[in-house]
């Protein structure tokens, strides 16, 4: 069938009209004032934020932005902050409702160990990035604890490992996760078996060979992806360091010898904190102190879906970052926002700079004085769409 050209162009014209009307209808700029604004890097006072088209349009002094929008919300003695970014969660595997997490201050989340998806959300819904299933040895962790369904992919050869990495990346994986976990560390949640139905494994679980881990790292790097490892004791750490793994998904549970941590710090490994989840581990505090003294880098992750962790911002994790990793409050806030956004390679994510996605939260009072406030935000916005707003009442 032939469609006349002029009819086609007319249709296109009508379509364009429709879509531009739609965009204009959405575009009522909104101006937010608050006593404090944490822009992802610094705490500013006497600052306003102008939001338009789902993005930060301007951030400037209250005077400079006066009369720039017809819609204005003055939050008064409150703190506006860039939306928080959680880098270790199991939303998919444990069926945690994404909306609950968003309403409690997490605007971007990385799901590491669940089904793989192309990145989605960020437009009034939780922005989700995934690693997909965890690559492990046949019968390796977490298979004896949790089964393989939807959480793990066992691989037995380098070729199989490389193919799995490519498949995950084709499915949308932003990072590749592997497990290097023989099991039975004292105090580790996966050793006690209290949060999963499967029995505690009776003996050490098999580990991936160094050659296979190297192949995974090489394949991931060829596709511009990093590799994160679930690890908890020295054997896994040694494997990760030797194979050039980029990130540790946890602070190790057992105390790790300092020379090994030194090697990892020299390789610029990043450690996702998960201090709260691993608070019963014998060596976590020791490792955190040494890592921070070595100048090693931390990323924020509380492990949402773990039974001890709130479905949103975890104030206890933030407090432990100060106490175990020696961070000042603003350093903690930078780690959870701009540093994580940069690490995820999404331009300006985690900041309130001009052009950044308008992902932000606000709490009454001074958030740096009491992190607990952050667990109950009075305002949450995702991609410029209001999700929570208790200020208008
Ligand atoms: Zn985990």
Tab-separated table of C-alpha atoms in Angstrom, residues 71-343:
chain	number	residue	atom	x	y	z
A	71	UNK	CA	5.110	28.632	41.328
A	72	UNK	CA	7.215	29.092	44.484
A	73	UNK	CA	7.562	26.946	47.580
A	74	UNK	CA	9.399	28.452	50.543
A	75	UNK	CA	10.556	25.573	52.727
A	76	UNK	CA	11.799	27.883	55.483
A	77	UNK	CA	14.171	26.335	58.033
A	78	UNK	CA	14.819	23.245	55.925
A	79	UNK	CA	17.614	21.569	53.990
A	80	UNK	CA	17.299	20.806	50.282
A	81	UNK	CA	19.692	18.087	49.110
A	82	UNK	CA	20.466	16.317	45.853
A	83	UNK	CA	18.647	12.955	45.781
A	84	UNK	CA	20.557	10.076	47.390
A	85	UNK	CA	22.118	7.194	45.441
A	86	UNK	CA	22.174	3.639	46.854
A	87	UNK	CA	24.798	1.400	45.215
A	88	UNK	CA	24.046	-1.969	46.843
A	89	UNK	CA	20.450	-3.189	46.833
A	90	UNK	CA	18.428	-6.311	46.035
A	91	UNK	CA	15.115	-4.769	45.103
A	92	UNK	CA	14.264	-7.337	42.459
A	93	UNK	CA	15.313	-10.477	44.325
A	94	UNK	CA	13.544	-9.532	47.580
A	95	UNK	CA	10.574	-7.753	45.924
A	96	UNK	CA	11.077	-4.415	47.688
A	97	UNK	CA	8.589	-1.774	46.427
A	98	UNK	CA	10.515	0.846	44.438
A	99	UNK	CA	8.041	3.613	45.368
A	100	UNK	CA	8.673	3.117	49.084
A	101	UNK	CA	12.416	3.459	48.516
A	102	UNK	CA	11.911	6.637	46.461
A	103	UNK	CA	9.564	8.177	49.018
A	104	UNK	CA	12.293	7.667	51.607
A	105	UNK	CA	14.911	9.704	49.809
A	106	UNK	CA	16.709	7.320	47.432
A	107	UNK	CA	16.199	8.682	43.911
A	108	UNK	CA	18.712	6.378	42.171
A	109	UNK	CA	19.473	2.798	43.079
A	110	UNK	CA	21.841	0.146	41.736
A	111	UNK	CA	20.449	-3.363	42.065
A	112	UNK	CA	23.351	-5.827	42.322
A	113	UNK	CA	22.127	-9.415	42.240
A	114	UNK	CA	18.727	-9.848	40.597
A	115	UNK	CA	17.350	-9.854	37.084
A	116	UNK	CA	19.025	-7.621	34.520
A	117	UNK	CA	17.253	-4.613	32.947
A	118	UNK	CA	18.140	-1.623	30.835
A	119	UNK	CA	18.321	1.410	33.152
A	120	UNK	CA	14.841	2.812	33.799
A	121	UNK	CA	12.952	5.365	35.919
A	122	UNK	CA	14.084	8.798	37.074
A	123	UNK	CA	10.934	10.604	35.925
A	124	UNK	CA	8.814	10.505	39.057
A	125	UNK	CA	9.821	6.914	39.680
A	126	UNK	CA	12.943	5.387	41.218
A	127	UNK	CA	15.876	5.440	38.772
A	128	UNK	CA	17.155	1.845	38.680
A	129	UNK	CA	20.423	0.514	37.276
A	130	UNK	CA	21.233	-3.184	37.438
A	131	UNK	CA	24.134	-5.620	37.370
A	132	UNK	CA	21.939	-8.630	36.735
A	133	UNK	CA	22.722	-11.972	38.318
A	134	UNK	CA	25.920	-12.637	40.250
A	135	UNK	CA	28.537	-14.671	38.366
A	136	UNK	CA	29.889	-17.438	40.572
A	137	UNK	CA	31.490	-20.915	40.542
A	138	UNK	CA	29.227	-23.966	40.124
A	139	UNK	CA	27.689	-24.456	43.609
A	140	UNK	CA	29.452	-21.260	44.703
A	141	UNK	CA	27.922	-18.518	46.845
A	142	UNK	CA	25.048	-17.574	46.866
A	143	UNK	CA	23.666	-20.786	45.339
A	144	UNK	CA	23.829	-22.988	48.516
A	145	UNK	CA	22.219	-20.154	50.558
A	146	UNK	CA	19.637	-18.783	48.158
A	147	UNK	CA	19.449	-21.096	45.154
A	148	UNK	CA	20.407	-19.931	41.665
A	149	UNK	CA	17.018	-18.692	40.459
A	150	UNK	CA	17.292	-15.099	39.384
A	151	UNK	CA	20.270	-14.297	41.603
A	152	UNK	CA	23.284	-16.270	40.369
A	153	UNK	CA	24.809	-17.623	37.168
A	154	UNK	CA	27.381	-20.398	37.675
A	155	UNK	CA	30.257	-20.479	35.177
A	156	UNK	CA	32.867	-23.228	34.762
A	157	UNK	CA	35.219	-21.850	32.105
A	158	UNK	CA	36.738	-18.602	30.865
A	159	UNK	CA	34.767	-18.818	27.628
A	160	UNK	CA	31.499	-19.302	29.508
A	161	UNK	CA	32.401	-16.438	31.848
A	162	UNK	CA	33.116	-14.076	28.925
A	163	UNK	CA	29.855	-15.030	27.203
A	164	UNK	CA	27.914	-14.431	30.443
A	165	UNK	CA	29.484	-10.983	30.828
A	166	UNK	CA	28.495	-10.092	27.235
A	167	UNK	CA	24.949	-11.396	27.752
A	168	UNK	CA	24.510	-9.365	30.948
A	169	UNK	CA	25.820	-6.197	29.274
A	170	UNK	CA	23.479	-6.759	26.311
A	171	UNK	CA	20.666	-7.034	28.837
A	172	UNK	CA	21.556	-3.637	30.315
A	173	UNK	CA	24.059	-4.383	33.102
A	174	UNK	CA	25.893	-1.212	34.176
A	175	UNK	CA	28.391	-3.249	36.217
A	176	UNK	CA	29.269	-6.938	36.483
A	177	UNK	CA	28.977	-8.592	39.889
A	178	UNK	CA	30.861	-11.710	40.927
A	179	UNK	CA	30.961	-13.688	44.175
A	180	UNK	CA	34.281	-14.632	45.829
A	181	UNK	CA	32.855	-16.108	49.008
A	182	UNK	CA	33.969	-19.369	50.663
A	183	UNK	CA	31.545	-18.686	53.536
A	184	UNK	CA	31.408	-18.978	57.321
A	185	UNK	CA	32.867	-15.622	58.376
A	186	UNK	CA	31.925	-14.845	61.988
A	187	UNK	CA	29.014	-12.416	62.142
A	188	UNK	CA	28.273	-12.319	58.396
A	189	UNK	CA	24.541	-12.371	57.685
A	190	UNK	CA	25.034	-15.001	54.969
A	191	UNK	CA	26.893	-17.270	57.437
A	192	UNK	CA	24.132	-17.310	60.034
A	193	UNK	CA	21.573	-18.101	57.357
A	194	UNK	CA	18.962	-16.138	59.316
A	195	UNK	CA	17.519	-14.258	56.383
A	196	UNK	CA	17.148	-17.056	53.867
A	197	UNK	CA	15.384	-20.372	53.968
A	198	UNK	CA	18.296	-22.499	52.772
A	199	UNK	CA	20.473	-24.148	55.381
A	200	UNK	CA	23.969	-22.929	56.187
A	201	UNK	CA	26.474	-24.686	53.921
A	202	UNK	CA	28.456	-27.294	55.883
A	203	UNK	CA	31.837	-26.621	54.267
A	204	UNK	CA	33.664	-24.028	52.232
A	205	UNK	CA	31.925	-23.061	49.015
A	206	UNK	CA	33.933	-23.300	45.767
A	207	UNK	CA	35.460	-20.100	44.360
A	208	UNK	CA	35.981	-18.953	40.782
A	209	UNK	CA	39.584	-19.535	39.609
A	210	UNK	CA	41.871	-16.534	39.220
A	211	UNK	CA	41.968	-17.164	35.452
A	212	UNK	CA	38.175	-16.953	35.234
A	213	UNK	CA	38.032	-13.791	37.360
A	214	UNK	CA	40.702	-12.229	35.119
A	215	UNK	CA	38.645	-13.167	32.050
A	216	UNK	CA	35.529	-11.563	33.581
A	217	UNK	CA	37.421	-8.369	34.425
A	218	UNK	CA	38.992	-8.235	30.960
A	219	UNK	CA	35.686	-8.821	29.148
A	220	UNK	CA	33.869	-6.240	31.309
A	221	UNK	CA	36.601	-3.635	30.773
A	222	UNK	CA	36.495	-4.236	27.004
A	223	UNK	CA	32.857	-3.143	27.220
A	224	UNK	CA	33.593	-0.178	29.526
A	225	UNK	CA	32.059	-1.852	32.563
A	226	UNK	CA	33.570	-2.273	36.003
A	227	UNK	CA	33.477	-5.441	38.110
A	228	UNK	CA	32.266	-5.524	41.691
A	229	UNK	CA	32.896	-8.500	43.962
A	230	UNK	CA	30.989	-9.839	46.897
A	231	UNK	CA	33.876	-10.805	49.185
A	232	UNK	CA	34.331	-11.070	52.924
A	233	UNK	CA	37.669	-12.651	53.882
A	234	UNK	CA	41.292	-12.861	52.755
A	235	UNK	CA	41.004	-15.563	50.075
A	236	UNK	CA	38.373	-13.630	48.170
A	237	UNK	CA	40.231	-10.359	48.676
A	238	UNK	CA	43.476	-11.889	47.361
A	239	UNK	CA	41.661	-13.187	44.269
A	240	UNK	CA	40.040	-9.793	43.653
A	241	UNK	CA	43.321	-7.913	44.030
A	242	UNK	CA	45.253	-10.329	41.794
A	243	UNK	CA	42.600	-10.213	39.074
A	244	UNK	CA	42.137	-6.426	39.157
A	245	UNK	CA	38.521	-6.296	40.396
A	246	UNK	CA	37.447	-2.619	40.529
A	247	UNK	CA	35.018	-2.531	43.430
A	248	UNK	CA	34.176	-4.502	46.556
A	249	UNK	CA	30.430	-4.716	47.150
A	250	UNK	CA	31.016	-4.848	50.933
A	251	UNK	CA	33.587	-3.878	53.518
A	252	UNK	CA	35.129	-7.335	54.191
A	253	UNK	CA	33.647	-9.063	57.234
A	254	UNK	CA	36.869	-10.725	58.490
A	255	UNK	CA	39.873	-8.591	59.396
A	256	UNK	CA	42.068	-8.352	56.279
A	257	UNK	CA	45.879	-8.083	56.632
A	258	UNK	CA	47.021	-4.508	56.065
A	259	UNK	CA	49.460	-5.296	53.185
A	260	UNK	CA	46.545	-6.726	51.192
A	261	UNK	CA	44.389	-3.648	51.829
A	262	UNK	CA	47.365	-1.509	50.855
A	263	UNK	CA	47.623	-3.284	47.497
A	264	UNK	CA	43.918	-2.755	46.878
A	265	UNK	CA	44.128	0.946	47.790
A	266	UNK	CA	47.092	1.327	45.405
A	267	UNK	CA	44.882	-0.166	42.651
A	268	UNK	CA	42.269	2.487	43.505
A	269	UNK	CA	39.663	-0.116	44.447
A	270	UNK	CA	36.357	1.353	45.712
A	271	UNK	CA	34.586	-0.206	48.693
A	272	UNK	CA	30.797	-0.003	49.049
A	273	UNK	CA	30.341	0.573	52.773
A	274	UNK	CA	27.428	-1.690	53.887
A	275	UNK	CA	28.658	-1.070	57.476
A	276	UNK	CA	25.164	-1.327	58.939
A	277	UNK	CA	24.378	-4.697	57.329
A	278	UNK	CA	27.766	-6.049	58.481
A	279	UNK	CA	27.733	-4.481	61.953
A	280	UNK	CA	28.052	-7.910	63.584
A	281	UNK	CA	31.157	-8.829	61.585
A	282	UNK	CA	34.359	-9.282	63.580
A	283	UNK	CA	36.671	-7.365	61.239
A	284	UNK	CA	34.545	-4.745	59.484
A	285	UNK	CA	35.470	-1.832	61.785
A	286	UNK	CA	39.166	-2.794	61.648
A	287	UNK	CA	39.104	-2.865	57.839
A	288	UNK	CA	37.247	0.441	57.631
A	289	UNK	CA	39.756	2.213	59.897
A	290	UNK	CA	42.742	0.927	57.940
A	291	UNK	CA	41.125	1.610	54.566
A	292	UNK	CA	40.373	5.184	55.511
A	293	UNK	CA	43.892	5.694	56.954
A	294	UNK	CA	45.295	4.413	53.639
A	295	UNK	CA	43.211	7.016	51.792
A	296	UNK	CA	41.110	4.247	50.235
A	297	UNK	CA	37.836	5.269	48.641
A	298	UNK	CA	34.354	4.454	49.904
A	299	UNK	CA	31.025	4.460	48.087
A	300	UNK	CA	27.656	4.517	49.851
A	301	UNK	CA	25.565	1.367	49.913
A	302	UNK	CA	23.418	0.134	52.768
A	303	UNK	CA	22.174	-3.057	51.094
A	304	UNK	CA	18.472	-2.291	50.847
A	305	UNK	CA	16.536	-5.581	51.155
A	306	UNK	CA	18.703	-6.813	54.013
A	307	UNK	CA	16.334	-7.272	57.001
A	308	UNK	CA	18.188	-4.725	59.196
A	309	UNK	CA	18.078	-1.919	56.614
A	310	UNK	CA	15.290	0.640	56.064
A	311	UNK	CA	13.735	0.827	52.579
A	312	UNK	CA	15.230	4.211	51.789
A	313	UNK	CA	18.059	6.325	53.207
A	314	UNK	CA	19.810	4.518	56.073
A	315	UNK	CA	20.851	7.091	58.701
A	316	UNK	CA	22.768	4.442	60.632
A	317	UNK	CA	24.925	3.804	57.543
A	318	UNK	CA	25.648	7.553	57.334
A	319	UNK	CA	26.553	7.657	61.032
A	320	UNK	CA	28.852	4.653	60.643
A	321	UNK	CA	30.570	6.356	57.701
A	322	UNK	CA	31.513	9.138	60.111
A	323	UNK	CA	32.577	6.839	62.929
A	324	UNK	CA	34.256	3.973	61.067
A	325	UNK	CA	35.523	5.781	57.973
A	326	UNK	CA	36.373	9.067	59.672
A	327	UNK	CA	34.261	11.199	57.355
A	328	UNK	CA	32.921	14.656	58.152
A	329	UNK	CA	29.163	15.126	57.634
A	330	UNK	CA	29.630	16.946	54.316
A	331	UNK	CA	31.989	14.236	53.091
A	332	UNK	CA	29.319	11.670	53.890
A	333	UNK	CA	26.727	13.670	51.950
A	334	UNK	CA	29.078	14.082	48.957
A	335	UNK	CA	29.712	10.334	48.913
A	336	UNK	CA	25.983	9.553	48.752
A	337	UNK	CA	25.274	12.117	46.032
A	338	UNK	CA	27.792	13.678	43.611
A	339	UNK	CA	30.515	11.073	44.054
A	340	UNK	CA	28.070	8.238	43.357
A	341	UNK	CA	26.611	10.067	40.347
A	342	UNK	CA	30.049	10.561	38.868
A	343	UNK	CA	30.898	6.932	39.543
